[in-house]
Coordinates of C-alpha atoms in Angstrom, one line a residue:
X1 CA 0.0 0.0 0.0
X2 CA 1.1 3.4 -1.2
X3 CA 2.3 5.7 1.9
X4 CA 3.2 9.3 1.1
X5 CA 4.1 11.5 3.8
X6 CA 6.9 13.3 5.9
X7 CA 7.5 9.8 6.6
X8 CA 7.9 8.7 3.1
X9 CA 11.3 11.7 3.1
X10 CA 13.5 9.6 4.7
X11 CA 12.2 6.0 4.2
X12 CA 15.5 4.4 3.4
X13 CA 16.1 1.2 1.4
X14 CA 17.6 -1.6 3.3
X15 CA 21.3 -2.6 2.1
X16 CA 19.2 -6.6 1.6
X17 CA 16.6 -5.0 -0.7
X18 CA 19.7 -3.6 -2.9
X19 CA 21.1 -6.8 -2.7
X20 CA 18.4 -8.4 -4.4
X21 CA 17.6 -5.7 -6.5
X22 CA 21.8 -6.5 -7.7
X23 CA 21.0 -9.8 -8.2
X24 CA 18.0 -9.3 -10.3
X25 CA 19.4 -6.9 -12.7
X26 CA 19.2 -6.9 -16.7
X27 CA 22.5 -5.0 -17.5
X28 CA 25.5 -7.1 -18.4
X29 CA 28.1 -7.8 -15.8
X30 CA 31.2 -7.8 -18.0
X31 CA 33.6 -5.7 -15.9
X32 CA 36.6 -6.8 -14.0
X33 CA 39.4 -5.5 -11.8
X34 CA 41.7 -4.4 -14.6
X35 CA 38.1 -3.1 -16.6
X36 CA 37.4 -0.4 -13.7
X37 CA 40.8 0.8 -13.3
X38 CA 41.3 1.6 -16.3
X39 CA 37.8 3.2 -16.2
X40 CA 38.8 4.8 -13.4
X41 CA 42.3 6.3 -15.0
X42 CA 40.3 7.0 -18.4
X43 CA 38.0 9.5 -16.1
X44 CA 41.1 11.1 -13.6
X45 CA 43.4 11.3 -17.0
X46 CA 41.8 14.4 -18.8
X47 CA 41.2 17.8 -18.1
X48 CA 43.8 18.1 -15.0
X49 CA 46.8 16.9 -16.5
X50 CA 46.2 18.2 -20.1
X51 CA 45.1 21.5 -19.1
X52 CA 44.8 22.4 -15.5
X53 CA 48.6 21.7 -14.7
X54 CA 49.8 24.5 -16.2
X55 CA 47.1 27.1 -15.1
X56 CA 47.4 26.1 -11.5
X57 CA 51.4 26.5 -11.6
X58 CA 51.2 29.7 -13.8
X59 CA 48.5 31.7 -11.7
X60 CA 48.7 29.7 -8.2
X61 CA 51.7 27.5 -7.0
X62 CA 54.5 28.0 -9.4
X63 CA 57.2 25.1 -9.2
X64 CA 55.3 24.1 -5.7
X65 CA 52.4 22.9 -7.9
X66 CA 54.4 19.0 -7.0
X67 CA 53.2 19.7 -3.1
X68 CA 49.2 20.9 -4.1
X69 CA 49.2 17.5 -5.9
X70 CA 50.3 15.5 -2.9
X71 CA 47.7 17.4 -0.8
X72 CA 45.1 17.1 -3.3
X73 CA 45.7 13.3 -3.7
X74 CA 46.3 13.0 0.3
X75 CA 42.1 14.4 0.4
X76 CA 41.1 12.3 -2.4
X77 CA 42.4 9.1 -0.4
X78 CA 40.4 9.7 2.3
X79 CA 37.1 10.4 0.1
X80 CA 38.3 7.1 -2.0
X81 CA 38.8 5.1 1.0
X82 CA 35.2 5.8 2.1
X83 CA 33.4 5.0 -1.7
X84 CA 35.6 1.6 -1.6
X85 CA 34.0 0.1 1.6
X86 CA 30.6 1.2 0.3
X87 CA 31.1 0.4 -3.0
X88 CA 32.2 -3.3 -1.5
X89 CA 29.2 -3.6 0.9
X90 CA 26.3 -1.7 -1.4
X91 CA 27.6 -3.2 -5.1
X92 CA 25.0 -1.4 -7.3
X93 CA 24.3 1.2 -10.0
X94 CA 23.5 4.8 -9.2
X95 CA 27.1 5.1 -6.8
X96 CA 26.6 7.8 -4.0
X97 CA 22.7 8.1 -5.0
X98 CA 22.3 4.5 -3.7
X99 CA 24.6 5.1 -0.7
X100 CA 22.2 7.6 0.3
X101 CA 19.0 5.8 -0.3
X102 CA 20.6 3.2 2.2
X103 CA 21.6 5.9 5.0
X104 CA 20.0 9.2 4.9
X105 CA 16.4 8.2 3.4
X106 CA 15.2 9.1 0.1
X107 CA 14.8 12.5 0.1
X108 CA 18.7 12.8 0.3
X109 CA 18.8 10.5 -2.0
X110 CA 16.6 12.5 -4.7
X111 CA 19.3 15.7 -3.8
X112 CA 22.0 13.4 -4.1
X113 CA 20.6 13.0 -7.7
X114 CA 20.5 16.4 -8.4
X115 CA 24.3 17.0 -7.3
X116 CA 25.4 13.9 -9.5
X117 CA 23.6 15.7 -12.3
X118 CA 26.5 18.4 -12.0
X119 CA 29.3 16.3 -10.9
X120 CA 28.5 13.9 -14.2
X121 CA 26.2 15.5 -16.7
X122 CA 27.9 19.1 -17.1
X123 CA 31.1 18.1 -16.2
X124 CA 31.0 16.2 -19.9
X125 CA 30.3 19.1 -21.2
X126 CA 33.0 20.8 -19.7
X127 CA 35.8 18.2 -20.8
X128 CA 33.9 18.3 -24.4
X129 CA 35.0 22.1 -24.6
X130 CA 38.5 21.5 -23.7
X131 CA 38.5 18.5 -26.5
X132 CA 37.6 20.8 -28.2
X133 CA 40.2 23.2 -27.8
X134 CA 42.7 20.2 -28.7
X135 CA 40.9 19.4 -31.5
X136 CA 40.7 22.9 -33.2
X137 CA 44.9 22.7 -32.5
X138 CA 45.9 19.6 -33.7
X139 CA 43.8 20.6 -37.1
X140 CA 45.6 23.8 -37.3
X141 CA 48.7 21.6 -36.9
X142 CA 47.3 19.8 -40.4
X143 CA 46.5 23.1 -42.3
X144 CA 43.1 22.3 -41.4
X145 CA 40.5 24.4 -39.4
X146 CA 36.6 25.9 -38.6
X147 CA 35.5 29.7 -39.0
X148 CA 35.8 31.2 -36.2
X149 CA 31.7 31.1 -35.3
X150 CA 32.3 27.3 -35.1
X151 CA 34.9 27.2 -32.5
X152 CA 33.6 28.6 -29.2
X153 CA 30.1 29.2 -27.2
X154 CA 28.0 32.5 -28.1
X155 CA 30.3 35.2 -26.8
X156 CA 33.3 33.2 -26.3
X157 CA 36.6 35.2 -28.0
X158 CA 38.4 32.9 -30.1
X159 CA 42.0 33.4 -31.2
X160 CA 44.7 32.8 -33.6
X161 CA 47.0 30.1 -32.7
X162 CA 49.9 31.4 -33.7
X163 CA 49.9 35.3 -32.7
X164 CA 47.2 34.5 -30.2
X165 CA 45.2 37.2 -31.8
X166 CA 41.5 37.6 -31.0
X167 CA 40.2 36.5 -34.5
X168 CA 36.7 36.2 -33.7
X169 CA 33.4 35.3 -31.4
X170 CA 32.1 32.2 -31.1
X171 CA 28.8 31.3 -32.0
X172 CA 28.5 27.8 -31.4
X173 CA 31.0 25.0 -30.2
X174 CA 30.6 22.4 -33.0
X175 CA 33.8 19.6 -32.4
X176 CA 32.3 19.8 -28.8
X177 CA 28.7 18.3 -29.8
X178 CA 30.5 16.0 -32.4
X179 CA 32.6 14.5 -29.6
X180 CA 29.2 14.2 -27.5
X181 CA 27.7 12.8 -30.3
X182 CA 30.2 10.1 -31.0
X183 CA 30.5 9.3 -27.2
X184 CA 27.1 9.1 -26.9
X185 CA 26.5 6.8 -29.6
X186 CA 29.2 4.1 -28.0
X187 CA 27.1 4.0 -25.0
X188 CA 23.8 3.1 -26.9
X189 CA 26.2 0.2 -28.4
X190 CA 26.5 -1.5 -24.9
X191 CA 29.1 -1.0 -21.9
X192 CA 31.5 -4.0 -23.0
X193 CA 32.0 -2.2 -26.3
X194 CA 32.3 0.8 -24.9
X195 CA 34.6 -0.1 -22.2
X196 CA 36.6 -2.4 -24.9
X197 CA 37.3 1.2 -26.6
X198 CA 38.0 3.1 -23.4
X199 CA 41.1 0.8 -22.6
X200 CA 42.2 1.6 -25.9
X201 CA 42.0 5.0 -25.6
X202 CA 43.7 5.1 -22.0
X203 CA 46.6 2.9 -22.9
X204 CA 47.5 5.7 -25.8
X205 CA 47.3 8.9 -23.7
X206 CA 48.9 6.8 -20.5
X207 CA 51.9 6.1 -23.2
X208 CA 52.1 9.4 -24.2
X209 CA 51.8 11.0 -20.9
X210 CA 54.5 8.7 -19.8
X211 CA 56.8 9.2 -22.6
X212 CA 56.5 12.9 -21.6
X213 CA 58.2 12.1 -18.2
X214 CA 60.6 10.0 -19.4
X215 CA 61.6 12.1 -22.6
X216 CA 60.9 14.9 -21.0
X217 CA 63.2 14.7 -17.8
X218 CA 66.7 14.7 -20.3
X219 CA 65.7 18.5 -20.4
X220 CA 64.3 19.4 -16.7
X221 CA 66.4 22.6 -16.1
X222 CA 67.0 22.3 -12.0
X223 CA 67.1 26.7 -12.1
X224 CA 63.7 26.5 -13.0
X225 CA 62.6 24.5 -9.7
X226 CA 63.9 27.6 -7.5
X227 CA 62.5 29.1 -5.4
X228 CA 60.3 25.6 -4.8
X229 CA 57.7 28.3 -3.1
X230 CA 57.7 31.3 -5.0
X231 CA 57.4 34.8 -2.7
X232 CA 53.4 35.3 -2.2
X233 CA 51.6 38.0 -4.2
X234 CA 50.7 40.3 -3.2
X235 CA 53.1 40.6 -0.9
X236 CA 52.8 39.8 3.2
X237 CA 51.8 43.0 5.0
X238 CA 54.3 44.8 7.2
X239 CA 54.9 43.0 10.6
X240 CA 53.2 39.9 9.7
X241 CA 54.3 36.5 10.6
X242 CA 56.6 34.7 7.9
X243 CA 56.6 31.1 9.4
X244 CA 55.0 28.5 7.9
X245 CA 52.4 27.9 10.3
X246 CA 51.2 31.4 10.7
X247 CA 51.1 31.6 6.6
X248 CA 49.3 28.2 6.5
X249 CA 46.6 29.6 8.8
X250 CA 45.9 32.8 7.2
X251 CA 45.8 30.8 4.0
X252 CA 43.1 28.7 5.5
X253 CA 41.3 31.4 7.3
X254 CA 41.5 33.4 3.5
X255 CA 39.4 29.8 2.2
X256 CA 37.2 30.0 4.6
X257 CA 36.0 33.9 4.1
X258 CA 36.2 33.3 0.5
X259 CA 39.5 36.0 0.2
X260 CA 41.6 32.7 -1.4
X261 CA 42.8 35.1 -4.0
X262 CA 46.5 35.1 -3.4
X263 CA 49.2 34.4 -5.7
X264 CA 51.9 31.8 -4.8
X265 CA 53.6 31.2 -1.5
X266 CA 51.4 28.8 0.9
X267 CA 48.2 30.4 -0.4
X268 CA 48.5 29.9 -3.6
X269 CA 49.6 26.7 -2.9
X270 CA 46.3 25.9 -1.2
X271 CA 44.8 27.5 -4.7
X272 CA 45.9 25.5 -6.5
X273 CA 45.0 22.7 -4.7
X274 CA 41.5 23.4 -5.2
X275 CA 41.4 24.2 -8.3
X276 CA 42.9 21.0 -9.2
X277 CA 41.0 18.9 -7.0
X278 CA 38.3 18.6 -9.5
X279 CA 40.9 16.8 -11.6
X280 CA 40.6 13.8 -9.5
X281 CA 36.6 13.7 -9.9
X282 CA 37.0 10.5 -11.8
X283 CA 38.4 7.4 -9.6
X284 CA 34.6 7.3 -7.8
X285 CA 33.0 7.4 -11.4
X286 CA 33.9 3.3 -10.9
X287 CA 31.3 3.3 -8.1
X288 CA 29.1 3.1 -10.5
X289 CA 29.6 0.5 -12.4
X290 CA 28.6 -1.6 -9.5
X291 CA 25.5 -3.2 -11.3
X292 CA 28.0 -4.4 -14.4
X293 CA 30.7 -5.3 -12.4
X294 CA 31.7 -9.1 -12.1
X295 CA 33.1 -9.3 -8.6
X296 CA 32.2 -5.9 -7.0
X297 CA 33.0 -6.7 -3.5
X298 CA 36.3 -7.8 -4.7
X299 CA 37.2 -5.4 -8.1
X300 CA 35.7 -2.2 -7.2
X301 CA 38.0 -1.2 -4.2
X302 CA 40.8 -2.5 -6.3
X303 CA 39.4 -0.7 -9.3
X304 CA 38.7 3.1 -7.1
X305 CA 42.4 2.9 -4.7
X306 CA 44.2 1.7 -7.9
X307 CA 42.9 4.2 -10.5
X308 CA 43.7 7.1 -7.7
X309 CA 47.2 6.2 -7.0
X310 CA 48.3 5.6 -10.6
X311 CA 47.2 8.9 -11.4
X312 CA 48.6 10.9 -8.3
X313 CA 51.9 9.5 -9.2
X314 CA 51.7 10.3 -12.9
X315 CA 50.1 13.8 -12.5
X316 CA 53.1 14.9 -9.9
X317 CA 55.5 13.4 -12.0
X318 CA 54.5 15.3 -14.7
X319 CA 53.9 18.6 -13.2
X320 CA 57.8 18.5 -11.8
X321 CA 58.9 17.7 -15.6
X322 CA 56.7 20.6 -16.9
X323 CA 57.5 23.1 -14.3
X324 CA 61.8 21.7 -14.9
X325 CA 61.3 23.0 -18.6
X326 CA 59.0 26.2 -18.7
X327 CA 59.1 28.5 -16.5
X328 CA 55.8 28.5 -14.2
X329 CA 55.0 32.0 -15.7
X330 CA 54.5 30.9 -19.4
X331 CA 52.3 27.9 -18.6
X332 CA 48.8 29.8 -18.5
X333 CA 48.2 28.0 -21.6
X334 CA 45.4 25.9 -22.6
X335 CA 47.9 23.0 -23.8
X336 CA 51.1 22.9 -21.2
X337 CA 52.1 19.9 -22.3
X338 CA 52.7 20.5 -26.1
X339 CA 54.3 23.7 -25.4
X340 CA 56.9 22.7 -23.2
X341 CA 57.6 19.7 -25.9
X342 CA 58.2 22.5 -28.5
X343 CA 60.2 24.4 -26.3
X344 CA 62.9 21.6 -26.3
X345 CA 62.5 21.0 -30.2
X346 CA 60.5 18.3 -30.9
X347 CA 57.5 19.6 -32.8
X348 CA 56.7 15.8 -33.8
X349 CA 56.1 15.0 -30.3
X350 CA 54.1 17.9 -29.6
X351 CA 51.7 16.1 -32.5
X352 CA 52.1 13.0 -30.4
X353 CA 50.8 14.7 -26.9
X354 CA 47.9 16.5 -28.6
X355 CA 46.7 13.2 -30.1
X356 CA 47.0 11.5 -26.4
X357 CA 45.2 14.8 -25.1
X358 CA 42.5 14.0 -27.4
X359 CA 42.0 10.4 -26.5
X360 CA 42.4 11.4 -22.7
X361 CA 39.4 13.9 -23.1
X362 CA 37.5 11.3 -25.3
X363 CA 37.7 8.9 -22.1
X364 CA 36.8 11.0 -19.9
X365 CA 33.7 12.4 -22.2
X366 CA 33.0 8.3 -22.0
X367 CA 33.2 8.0 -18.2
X368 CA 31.1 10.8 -17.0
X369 CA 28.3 10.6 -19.4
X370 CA 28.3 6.5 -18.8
X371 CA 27.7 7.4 -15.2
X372 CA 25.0 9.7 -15.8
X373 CA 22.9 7.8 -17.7
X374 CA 23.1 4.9 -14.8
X375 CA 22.3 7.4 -12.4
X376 CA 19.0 7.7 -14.1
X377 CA 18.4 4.9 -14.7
X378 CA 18.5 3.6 -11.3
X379 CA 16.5 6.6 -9.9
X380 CA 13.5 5.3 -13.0
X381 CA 13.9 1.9 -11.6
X382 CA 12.9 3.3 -8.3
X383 CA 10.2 5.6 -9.5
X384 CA 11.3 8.9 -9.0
X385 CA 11.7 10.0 -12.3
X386 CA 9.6 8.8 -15.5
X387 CA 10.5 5.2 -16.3
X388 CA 11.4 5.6 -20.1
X389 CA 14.8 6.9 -18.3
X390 CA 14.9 2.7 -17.1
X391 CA 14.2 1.7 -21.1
X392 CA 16.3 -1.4 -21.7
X393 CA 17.4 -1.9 -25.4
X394 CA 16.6 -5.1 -26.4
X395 CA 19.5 -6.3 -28.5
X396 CA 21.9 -4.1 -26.4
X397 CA 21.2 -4.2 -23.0
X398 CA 21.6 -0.9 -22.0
X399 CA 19.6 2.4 -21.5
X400 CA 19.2 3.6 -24.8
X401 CA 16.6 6.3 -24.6
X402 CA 18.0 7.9 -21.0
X403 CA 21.5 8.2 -22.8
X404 CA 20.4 9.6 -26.2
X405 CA 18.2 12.1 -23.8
X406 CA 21.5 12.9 -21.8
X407 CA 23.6 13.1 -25.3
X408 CA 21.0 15.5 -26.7
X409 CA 21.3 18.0 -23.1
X410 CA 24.9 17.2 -22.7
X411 CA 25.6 19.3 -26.1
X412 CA 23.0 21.7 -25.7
X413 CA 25.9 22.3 -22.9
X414 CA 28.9 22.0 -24.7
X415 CA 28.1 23.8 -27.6
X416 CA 26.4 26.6 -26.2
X417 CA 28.1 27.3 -22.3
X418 CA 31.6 28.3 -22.1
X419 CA 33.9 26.7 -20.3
X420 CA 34.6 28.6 -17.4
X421 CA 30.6 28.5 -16.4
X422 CA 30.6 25.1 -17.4
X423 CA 33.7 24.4 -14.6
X424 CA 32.0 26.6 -12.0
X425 CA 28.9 24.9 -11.8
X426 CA 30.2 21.3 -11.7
X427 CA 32.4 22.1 -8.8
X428 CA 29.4 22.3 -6.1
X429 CA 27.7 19.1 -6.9
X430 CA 31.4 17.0 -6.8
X431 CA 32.2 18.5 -3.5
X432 CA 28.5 18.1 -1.7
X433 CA 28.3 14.6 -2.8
X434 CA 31.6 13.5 -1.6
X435 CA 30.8 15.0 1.8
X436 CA 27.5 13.0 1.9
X437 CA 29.6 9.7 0.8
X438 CA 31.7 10.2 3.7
X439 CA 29.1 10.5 6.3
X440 CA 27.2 7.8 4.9
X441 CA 30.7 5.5 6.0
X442 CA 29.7 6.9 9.1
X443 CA 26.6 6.5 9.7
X444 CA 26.0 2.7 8.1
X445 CA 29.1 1.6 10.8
X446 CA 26.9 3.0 13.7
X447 CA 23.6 1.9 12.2
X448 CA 24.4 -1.3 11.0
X449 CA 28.0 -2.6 12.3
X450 CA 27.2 -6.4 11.4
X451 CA 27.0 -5.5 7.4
X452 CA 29.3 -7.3 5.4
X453 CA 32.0 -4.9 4.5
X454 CA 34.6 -6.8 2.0
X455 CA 36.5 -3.8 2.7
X456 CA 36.5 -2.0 5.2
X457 CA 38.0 2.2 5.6
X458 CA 41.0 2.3 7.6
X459 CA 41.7 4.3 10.4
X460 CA 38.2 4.9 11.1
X461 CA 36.8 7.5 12.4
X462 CA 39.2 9.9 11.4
X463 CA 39.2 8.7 7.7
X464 CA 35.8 9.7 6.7
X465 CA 35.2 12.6 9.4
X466 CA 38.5 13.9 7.7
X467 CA 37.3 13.7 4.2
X468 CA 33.5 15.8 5.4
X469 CA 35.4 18.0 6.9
X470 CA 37.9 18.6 4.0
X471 CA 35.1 18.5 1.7
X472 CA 32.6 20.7 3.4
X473 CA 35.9 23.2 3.6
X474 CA 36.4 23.8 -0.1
X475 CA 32.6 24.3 -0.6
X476 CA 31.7 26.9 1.8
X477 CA 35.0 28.6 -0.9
X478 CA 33.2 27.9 -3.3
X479 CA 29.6 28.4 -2.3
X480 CA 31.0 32.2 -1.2
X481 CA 30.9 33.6 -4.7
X482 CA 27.5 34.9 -5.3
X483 CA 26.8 33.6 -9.0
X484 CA 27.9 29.6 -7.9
X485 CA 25.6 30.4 -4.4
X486 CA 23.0 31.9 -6.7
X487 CA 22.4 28.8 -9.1
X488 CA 23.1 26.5 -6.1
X489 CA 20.4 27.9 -4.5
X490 CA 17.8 27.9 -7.3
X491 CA 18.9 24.6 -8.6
X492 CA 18.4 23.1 -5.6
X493 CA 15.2 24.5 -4.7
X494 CA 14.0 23.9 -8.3
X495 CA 14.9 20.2 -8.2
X496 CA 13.2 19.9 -4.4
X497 CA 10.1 21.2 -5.8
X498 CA 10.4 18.6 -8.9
X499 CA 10.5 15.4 -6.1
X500 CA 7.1 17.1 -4.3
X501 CA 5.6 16.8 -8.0
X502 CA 6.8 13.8 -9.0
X503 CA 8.9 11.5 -7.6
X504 CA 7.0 11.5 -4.0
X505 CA 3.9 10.3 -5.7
X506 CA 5.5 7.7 -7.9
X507 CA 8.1 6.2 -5.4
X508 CA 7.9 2.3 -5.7
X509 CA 9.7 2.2 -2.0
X510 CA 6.6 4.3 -0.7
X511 CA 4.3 1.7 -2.8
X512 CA 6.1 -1.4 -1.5
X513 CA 7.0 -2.4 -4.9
X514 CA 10.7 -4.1 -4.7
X515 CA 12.7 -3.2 -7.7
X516 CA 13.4 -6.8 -9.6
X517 CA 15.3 -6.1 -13.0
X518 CA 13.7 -3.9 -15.6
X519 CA 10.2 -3.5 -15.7
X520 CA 8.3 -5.1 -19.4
X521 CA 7.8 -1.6 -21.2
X522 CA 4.3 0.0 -20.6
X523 CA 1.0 -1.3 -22.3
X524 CA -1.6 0.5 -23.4
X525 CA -4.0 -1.9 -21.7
X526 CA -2.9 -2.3 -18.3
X527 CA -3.5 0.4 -15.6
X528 CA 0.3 1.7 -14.3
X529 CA -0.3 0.7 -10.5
X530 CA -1.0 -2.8 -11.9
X531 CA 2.3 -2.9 -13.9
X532 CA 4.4 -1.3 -11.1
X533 CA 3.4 -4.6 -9.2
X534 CA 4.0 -7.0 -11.6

């Protein structure tokens, strides 16, 4: 019997019932260990190392861009730590929406929803404007190229390549909404393909990204790594405190009242550990493969931890051979990497790294919109949003008409929203949904200590309190700047408000209905509360 009510807000799903629900579901489980790392790495390898490296050294850390790696990587352990024990004990699709439904009730769970939206949805549309940018250069390289209208979002100046010239405004962002396209059309194909092409792709930019290191570091210039910390700007007021401590708390005080707008020394440090964090949004995308995952208790810790490490040791790595050939002032440059490969005279390599850039992005494009469309799809399964987002494809097995639905917005997105908006508005979502993940790990240990947990976090308490806290940190940055507040705010409310129409009403939990597989598609003949019970 249907209950709807302040009750019905945080009825939670017991971890059992997701358990079955696991066991009876349609999509293929064809990933293994090896399958999510390299998931994992094709999500993490993208926009941060291709792009982000050399902003974040050029206008925040300088040659101390090595440490804001190891700090960011040291606060994405903790949060990884805490999605591998849950991803272990609660093995199914929909990632941190599922976690919720299992701790906080569904209500949280609907909000989670809406923050995965950002973290996932617009967040491929944010790496398809970067492989974009790649793109456009690599055809320029060729003698090749688009009018100007064709390379950039309404309003978005685009330049020369050469002089750097503005040449033009964008109109519309067309290699963006190809790549989407393409993407888009893997997924349809089915998740083995698709994941058959994503180790591809991640084995190329890996091997390009590691020739860099190893090529590169025959022309690391030592100068160039000193001062490790370059002098703050602007510069410390008279009389203040130069110890290390004292600058570390007024750089943390700075976060914390939103005035995190210095220039290198330990605040820009800090800086640029934020900015970058959101380079590491991809190791917890494998959480979400649960449902298609072989062995999930066993594959998906290995497949998170592993995906994280590999890349934290790559992406410092790189950064100290990047920052050892340019000097930290010239990389403000969309492609780093391919100019500091010119600047020691191999042009044919620079080729090289832009083609690996290009697959990178491609992967990432891959990951994020793959975990979108499983978001919704588990979230139709349960009833809170229509269920053609749970359609199952026949032939392929996968949820055709939820992913060409999320294609189609995803380059509405990317063809239309420049990058910078696209960035800000992604970065809310990742942060708010880690910090839920991480009191979830918190709250299932209290409320149900006898669950199986194949892995468990170590060090607890402190490991997932840690990660909240860290979280919550960077967000209350963030959430200071009125425009990110301002759509926070109204997206929020707006999606709230959607639930209350909707999902409240059509929640199978509240109706009793227990989620077995995917539902026979709807007939014109049979009433819907009949079929929901079927």
């Amino acid at each position: 019997m249907a209950k709807h009510g302040l009750g019905q807000l945080f009825a939670r799903k017991s971890v059992e019932q997701m358990h079955a629900e696991h066991e009876h579901g349609e999509l293929k489980k064809t990933l293994g260990a090896t399958n999510l790392v390299l998931l994992g790495i094709g999500c993490i390898i993208g926009t941060g190392i291709f792009v982000l490296t050399g902003r974040a050294a050029a206008q925040f850390a300088g040659p101390a861009i090595m440490i804001s790696f190891i700090i960011t990587g040291t606060l994405c352990a903790l949060v990884a730590l805490s999605y591998a024990e849950l991803a272990s004990a609660i093995p199914v699709s929909g990632s941190a929406y599922s976690y919720s439904y299992a701790s906080m009730g569904e209500i949280v769970a609907w909000i989670m929803g809406l923050l995965l939206i950002l973290e996932y949805g617009l967040a491929a549309s944010t790496v398809a404007v970067g492989w974009s940018g790649y793109v456009m250069s690599f055809l320029n390289d060729l003698g090749l190229g688009l009018p100007p209208e064709l390379r950039g979002a309404p309003g978005t100046p685009i330049t020369d390549f050469a002089t750097g010239a503005v040449i033009g405004t964008g109109a519309m962002d067309l290699p963006a909404i190809i790549g989407i396209t393409a993407v888009t059309g893997l997924l349809v194909l089915g998740v083995s393909e698709s994941a058959f092409v994503n180790n591809i792709i991640v084995a190329i930019k890996v091997t390009v990204v590691i020739a860099f290191i190893v090529i590169g570091a025959f022309f690391v210039n030592p100068d160039l790594w000193s001062p490790l910390i370059p002098a703050p700007q602007p510069p410390l007021p008279d009389g203040a405190s130069t110890d290390i401590w004292s600058q570390i708390g007024s750089a943390l005080w700075a976060v914390v009242t939103a005035q995190n707008t210095g220039q290198y020394g330990v605040p820009g440090i800090i800086t640029a550990a934020a900015t970058i964090f959101f380079a590491y949004i991809g190791f917890e995308a494998v959480s979400t493969a649960g449902a298609e995952s072989r062995n999930p208790a066993k594959d998906m810790p290995i497949g998170i931890l592993g995906s994280l490490l590999i890349c934290t040791i790559l992406y410092i790595l790189t950064s100290a051979v990047l920052v050892g050939i340019v000097p930290y002032t010239d990389l403000n440059d969309p492609a780093p990497i391919a100019k500091a490969v010119n600047q020691i005279g191999l042009p044919w390599f620079a080729v090289l790294v832009k083609i690996g850039a290009i697959a990178g992005l491609s992967s990432v494009m891959l990951v994020l919109l793959y975990g979108q469309t499983r978001i919704f799809y588990t979230m139709a399964r349960d009833g809170l949003i229509p269920p053609v987002f749970a359609r199952v494809h026949p032939k392929f097995k996968t949820p055709w008409v939820n992913t060409l639905l999320v294609g189609v917005l995803a380059c509405g997105f990317a063809g239309f929203m420049g990058l910078d908006a696209l960035a800000n508005l992604t970065n809310v979502g990742t942060l708010f949904a880690f910090a839920i993940v991480c009191v979830t790990v918190l709250y299932l240990r209290f409320a149900h200590p006898t669950m199986k947990r194949p892995f468990r976090t170590p060090l607890f308490p402190l490991t997932p309190l840690l990660g909240a806290v860290m979280c919550l940190f960077l967000l209350m940055s963030l959430m200071a700047h009125k425009p990110t507040r301002d759509f926070f705010v109204i997206y929020l409310v707006g999606g709230t408000l959607l639930y209350f129409a909707y999902g409240m009403w059509n929640s199978k939990l509240a109706k009793g209905v227990i989620v077995r597989g995917h539902e026979e598609a709807p007939r014109a003949d049979v009433p819907v509360h009949a079929r929901l019970d079927e």
